[in-house]
């Protein structure tokens, strides 16, 4: 049964032609048996054939078939070809025009023509020649009802088809919007992952490189210092691996750390541990907290930690061997202030201009992105008297 339905949907003209052939057979049989003159009988054959053609081609050329049906109706009146089975084609074409996507005025013309056909047929071939005018009007109204019903049915099908088309268009538009939102979300997630990986790798690897260079330098003269440097390298490497596992654990859906919870992200309280680690690596850092510490949103906590981490990493990279740094955390009523300064050589100008315009200042780009995500401000550049300064203000919001 499904194959039959599929065939009907794929070959509408073939189906219409089948019904047209059946209608032609019944109509020719009527022409042979009808009691009418020879001239009318001869004229009935081409009229019947063309009306059946209207049924066969109604979906391929509805407007032209409507015109052909009108002409055949006029020919029936002129040549005295009485109402016959082929006149069903007029009902079919009125329904088809009303249901098609053509201009609305053509549909209304079809309705007017169909309503006019019944009174004209009643006047030309009265159903009761001896009847009253009221009876003639009654017969005309009864014969006009099928034409009105055919038009109403076709118009309702057209409205329903337009409604479903609008629903499909809306669904397609929503699907495109969801795809666009998914792409934006994927791009944002990739940028976040890139920032996290950069902060983890850049900081810890730079510490390991500095310690490895120091160990190589004092290996022969001071084995104890070399051993201490190697222990620092080992500790830093394990810390980097732990942070990498935390990041990957968050990315993999359903994978959790020991105890059923993910390892927490770095926060403001861990900045002091970070500073102590940097001091162990050989960089002199002065750390102070001003104001009254208070609970912070997790996004602000992570942003503050990463800014300090990246700033101290840049100091080791660009400040020189004798550089020192200072870190200030200031709790304001409506924000958290960060100030990281060093007295070294400072970074090259192109690394901080426009956030690393040459593509090498990814750390500063990541800082600006992080600060922008929490609605804060960042200022980075050389400070008077030498060295480099990074200043950030992160707005405080109620912690959830």
XYZ file of C-alpha atoms in Angstrom:
400
model
C 0.000 0.000 0.000
C 2.831 2.355 0.802
C 4.316 1.781 -2.652
C 1.005 2.812 -4.205
C 0.980 6.023 -2.166
C 4.566 6.762 -3.151
C 3.734 6.199 -6.824
C 0.745 8.566 -6.590
C 2.926 11.280 -5.040
C 5.676 10.856 -7.630
C 3.385 10.663 -10.720
C 0.410 13.008 -10.153
C -0.188 13.565 -13.886
C -0.382 9.834 -14.548
C -2.978 9.446 -11.810
C -5.007 12.367 -13.179
C -4.796 10.866 -16.673
C -6.171 7.571 -15.371
C -9.219 9.315 -13.919
C -9.590 11.365 -17.093
C -9.744 8.180 -19.184
C -12.444 6.732 -16.919
C -14.415 9.964 -17.115
C -14.056 9.963 -20.904
C -15.454 6.430 -21.122
C -18.533 7.235 -19.001
C -19.091 10.503 -20.871
C -18.931 8.898 -24.335
C -21.321 6.217 -23.154
C -23.674 8.987 -22.067
C -23.330 10.683 -25.480
C -24.352 7.500 -27.242
C -27.441 6.938 -25.071
C -28.553 10.576 -24.622
C -31.638 11.795 -26.468
C -30.423 14.832 -28.380
C -30.060 15.947 -31.960
C -27.354 14.687 -34.278
C -25.594 18.066 -34.412
C -25.464 18.264 -30.619
C -24.276 14.660 -30.441
C -21.425 15.406 -32.861
C -20.462 18.562 -30.937
C -20.538 16.686 -27.641
C -17.586 14.460 -28.555
C -14.864 17.183 -28.769
C -16.352 19.028 -25.791
C -16.270 15.878 -23.662
C -12.735 15.075 -24.814
C -11.426 18.528 -23.950
C -13.134 18.502 -20.563
C -11.413 15.185 -19.807
C -8.146 16.788 -20.915
C -8.772 19.440 -18.237
C -8.779 16.670 -15.613
C -5.592 15.092 -17.003
C -3.566 18.320 -17.035
C -5.147 20.150 -14.096
C -1.975 20.116 -11.947
C 0.491 20.846 -14.742
C -1.318 23.942 -16.063
C -4.218 24.850 -13.744
C -4.811 28.348 -15.086
C -4.865 27.258 -18.710
C -7.130 24.329 -17.905
C -9.505 26.726 -16.109
C -9.716 28.828 -19.255
C -10.329 25.711 -21.341
C -13.112 24.597 -18.988
C -14.770 28.017 -19.263
C -14.631 27.845 -23.059
C -16.125 24.348 -23.071
C -18.921 25.533 -20.766
C -19.764 28.345 -23.170
C -19.618 25.888 -26.087
C -22.096 23.607 -24.300
C -24.537 26.476 -23.943
C -24.177 27.569 -27.568
C -24.225 24.086 -29.161
C -26.962 22.730 -26.873
C -24.847 19.978 -25.298
C -26.667 19.142 -22.086
C -25.112 18.594 -18.684
C -23.128 15.360 -18.806
C -20.596 13.385 -16.686
C -17.672 15.280 -18.259
C -18.861 18.427 -16.465
C -17.261 16.974 -13.319
C -14.104 18.468 -14.790
C -15.423 21.921 -13.851
C -15.658 20.927 -10.194
C -12.198 19.413 -10.311
C -10.559 22.457 -11.925
C -12.253 24.855 -9.475
C -10.857 22.823 -6.574
C -7.409 22.665 -8.218
C -7.197 26.422 -8.870
C -8.365 27.215 -5.322
C -5.754 24.845 -3.864
C -2.851 25.962 -6.091
C -0.297 28.671 -5.307
C -1.390 30.921 -8.169
C -2.792 34.454 -7.822
C -5.830 34.754 -5.585
C -7.880 36.593 -8.174
C -7.813 33.558 -10.478
C -9.250 31.456 -7.648
C -12.053 33.981 -7.172
C -12.767 34.029 -10.914
C -13.112 30.247 -10.801
C -15.570 30.522 -7.904
C -17.696 33.111 -9.746
C -17.679 30.987 -12.912
C -18.721 27.887 -10.981
C -21.562 29.707 -9.213
C -22.732 31.162 -12.537
C -22.669 27.784 -14.310
C -25.624 26.361 -12.343
C -28.121 29.206 -13.077
C -27.063 29.313 -16.737
C -27.553 25.547 -17.053
C -30.967 25.834 -15.382
C -32.002 28.551 -17.813
C -30.733 26.593 -20.838
C -32.034 23.210 -19.779
C -34.746 23.598 -17.137
C -35.087 20.603 -14.839
C -38.858 21.106 -14.731
C -40.140 22.981 -17.766
C -43.590 23.378 -16.270
C -42.349 24.294 -12.802
C -42.527 27.622 -11.011
C -39.797 30.228 -10.789
C -39.214 29.260 -7.154
C -38.527 25.676 -8.161
C -36.079 26.830 -10.843
C -34.252 28.977 -8.279
C -34.157 26.039 -5.864
C -32.649 23.751 -8.505
C -30.091 26.419 -9.446
C -29.013 26.833 -5.805
C -28.754 23.081 -5.284
C -26.617 22.697 -8.417
C -24.367 25.620 -7.364
C -23.584 24.106 -3.956
C -21.058 21.529 -5.284
C -19.085 24.318 -6.985
C -18.993 26.350 -3.757
C -17.959 23.310 -1.719
C -15.213 22.451 -4.221
C -13.810 25.975 -3.940
C -13.977 25.992 -0.119
C -12.225 22.619 0.065
C -9.477 23.760 -2.316
C -8.972 27.058 -0.491
C -8.700 25.278 2.876
C -6.104 22.911 1.398
C -4.147 25.894 0.131
C -4.236 27.550 3.554
C -3.167 24.334 5.257
C -0.312 23.823 2.806
C 0.887 27.391 3.360
C 0.725 26.857 7.133
C 2.847 23.707 6.962
C 5.300 25.436 4.617
C 5.669 28.248 7.145
C 6.256 25.715 9.926
C 8.931 23.976 7.859
C 10.609 27.299 7.080
C 10.553 28.260 10.754
C 11.996 24.892 11.740
C 14.754 25.247 9.140
C 15.521 28.770 10.374
C 15.664 27.603 13.985
C 17.950 24.749 12.960
C 20.306 27.196 11.254
C 20.261 29.426 14.332
C 21.057 26.437 16.546
C 23.943 25.482 14.262
C 25.266 29.051 14.375
C 24.974 29.129 18.172
C 26.709 25.761 18.385
C 29.582 27.043 16.243
C 29.912 30.134 18.434
C 29.873 27.967 21.556
C 32.485 25.633 20.078
C 34.712 28.580 19.136
C 34.365 30.055 22.634
C 35.165 26.693 24.219
C 38.219 26.261 22.002
C 39.437 29.730 22.987
C 38.899 28.910 26.677
C 40.801 25.629 26.353
C 43.632 27.402 24.523
C 43.903 29.958 27.322
C 43.954 27.263 30.001
C 46.588 25.196 28.183
C 48.720 28.255 27.566
C 48.602 29.286 31.220
C 49.385 25.786 32.492
C 52.138 24.975 29.996
C 53.796 28.385 29.774
C 54.105 28.885 33.510
C 55.255 25.423 34.548
C 57.524 24.791 31.577
C 59.238 28.152 32.056
C 59.919 27.230 35.701
C 61.313 23.867 34.624
C 63.559 25.477 31.984
C 64.961 27.988 34.471
C 65.632 25.269 37.034
C 67.182 22.964 34.426
C 69.531 25.731 33.284
C 70.482 26.457 36.890
C 71.069 22.779 37.642
C 73.305 22.423 34.604
C 75.281 25.515 35.678
C 75.946 24.352 39.282
C 76.049 20.586 38.670
C 79.801 20.282 39.221
C 80.351 23.134 41.701
C 77.323 22.546 43.969
C 75.627 19.166 43.617
C 73.230 20.023 46.472
C 71.851 23.043 44.618
C 71.589 20.982 41.456
C 69.641 18.306 43.334
C 67.307 20.970 44.745
C 66.734 22.351 41.240
C 65.924 18.865 39.938
C 63.446 18.361 42.785
C 61.786 21.655 41.837
C 61.590 20.488 38.226
C 59.968 17.246 39.365
C 57.444 19.041 41.578
C 56.588 21.550 38.875
C 56.157 18.802 36.295
C 53.773 16.902 38.550
C 51.805 20.075 39.166
C 51.561 20.694 35.412
C 50.364 17.126 34.859
C 47.755 17.519 37.612
C 46.381 20.689 36.041
C 46.379 19.067 32.608
C 44.433 16.110 33.988
C 41.949 18.498 35.622
C 41.403 20.314 32.342
C 40.992 17.110 30.362
C 38.709 15.678 33.031
C 36.373 18.636 32.652
C 36.381 18.249 28.857
C 35.518 14.546 28.933
C 31.883 14.160 29.844
C 31.331 11.900 32.791
C 35.026 11.447 33.715
C 35.592 12.496 37.307
C 38.472 12.547 39.688
C 38.879 10.462 42.809
C 35.945 10.936 45.176
C 33.435 11.607 42.370
C 34.271 15.299 41.949
C 36.478 17.212 39.578
C 39.656 18.755 40.883
C 38.839 22.399 41.783
C 40.180 25.195 39.605
C 42.815 27.582 40.960
C 41.473 30.449 43.052
C 42.730 33.586 44.797
C 43.840 31.686 47.906
C 46.290 29.672 45.791
C 48.057 32.802 44.527
C 50.242 32.749 47.626
C 51.295 29.152 46.809
C 51.999 30.258 43.247
C 54.191 33.103 44.479
C 56.056 30.712 46.776
C 56.670 28.360 43.871
C 58.069 31.218 41.784
C 60.333 32.249 44.638
C 61.634 28.683 44.788
C 62.427 28.948 41.102
C 64.727 31.892 41.837
C 62.539 34.959 41.255
C 62.239 37.450 44.104
C 58.560 38.313 44.582
C 56.944 40.645 47.105
C 53.319 39.639 47.763
C 50.721 41.687 49.668
C 46.952 41.581 50.133
C 45.112 44.804 50.970
C 41.516 45.142 52.055
C 39.225 42.522 53.534
C 39.125 39.236 51.602
C 35.617 38.050 50.700
C 34.025 35.248 48.650
C 34.397 35.809 44.911
C 32.674 34.315 41.872
C 34.600 31.337 40.511
C 35.217 33.124 37.196
C 36.830 36.095 38.968
C 38.926 33.764 41.154
C 40.283 31.862 38.159
C 40.894 35.077 36.196
C 42.878 36.639 39.035
C 45.020 33.516 39.481
C 45.779 33.215 35.759
C 46.682 36.901 35.404
C 49.207 36.667 38.241
C 50.540 33.396 36.861
C 51.013 34.801 33.349
C 52.523 38.068 34.647
C 55.162 36.239 36.706
C 55.881 33.909 33.798
C 56.512 36.939 31.568
C 58.806 38.391 34.210
C 60.954 35.258 34.124
C 60.949 35.239 30.331
C 61.678 38.886 29.630
C 62.801 40.520 32.884
C 66.351 39.218 32.952
C 68.318 37.256 35.589
C 68.301 39.982 38.249
C 64.649 40.992 37.970
C 62.346 41.193 40.967
C 58.547 41.400 41.034
C 55.745 42.516 43.308
C 52.145 41.305 43.441
C 49.331 43.334 45.042
C 45.756 42.123 45.582
C 43.429 44.923 46.651
C 39.827 44.266 47.736
C 37.657 47.291 46.942
C 33.975 47.631 47.782
C 32.945 46.843 44.219
C 35.982 45.166 42.714
C 39.212 43.255 43.038
C 42.379 45.065 41.958
C 45.496 43.300 40.723
C 48.883 44.967 40.286
C 51.899 42.966 39.128
C 55.141 44.890 38.527
C 58.744 43.976 37.892
C 61.999 45.945 37.629
C 63.507 43.951 34.775
C 64.053 44.751 31.138
C 60.380 44.389 30.209
C 58.882 42.728 27.146
C 59.463 43.861 23.599
C 57.065 46.570 22.458
C 55.321 44.416 19.856
C 54.412 41.800 22.479
C 52.060 44.096 24.391
C 50.965 46.595 21.723
C 47.286 45.834 20.950
C 47.570 42.687 23.048
C 50.291 41.090 20.942
C 49.566 42.315 17.432
C 52.301 40.196 15.859
C 50.666 36.971 17.073
C 53.363 36.179 19.667
C 51.776 37.864 22.694
C 49.257 35.089 23.346
C 49.607 35.467 27.107
C 48.470 39.092 27.075
C 45.735 38.238 24.585
C 44.515 35.559 26.985
C 44.605 38.052 29.864
C 42.477 40.548 27.962
C 39.999 37.854 26.984
C 39.693 36.590 30.545
C 39.230 40.078 31.972
C 36.685 40.902 29.266
C 34.662 37.797 30.106
C 34.125 38.982 33.697
C 33.515 42.603 32.665
C 36.816 44.000 33.966
C 39.592 46.203 32.592
C 43.276 45.488 31.950
C 46.234 47.789 31.431
C 49.616 46.330 30.407
C 52.813 48.128 29.429
C 56.231 49.376 30.534
C 56.366 51.309 33.776
C 58.332 54.515 34.430
C 61.889 53.783 35.471
C 62.056 50.399 33.746
C 60.325 47.108 34.057
C 56.773 46.093 33.194
C 53.393 46.606 34.844
C 50.097 44.746 34.576
C 47.092 46.305 36.247
C 43.605 44.775 36.272
C 40.291 45.609 37.898
C 37.776 42.786 38.201
C 34.224 43.706 39.264
C 32.813 41.747 42.198
C 29.432 40.087 41.935
C 27.548 38.039 44.522
C 29.040 34.570 44.689
C 26.621 31.750 43.760
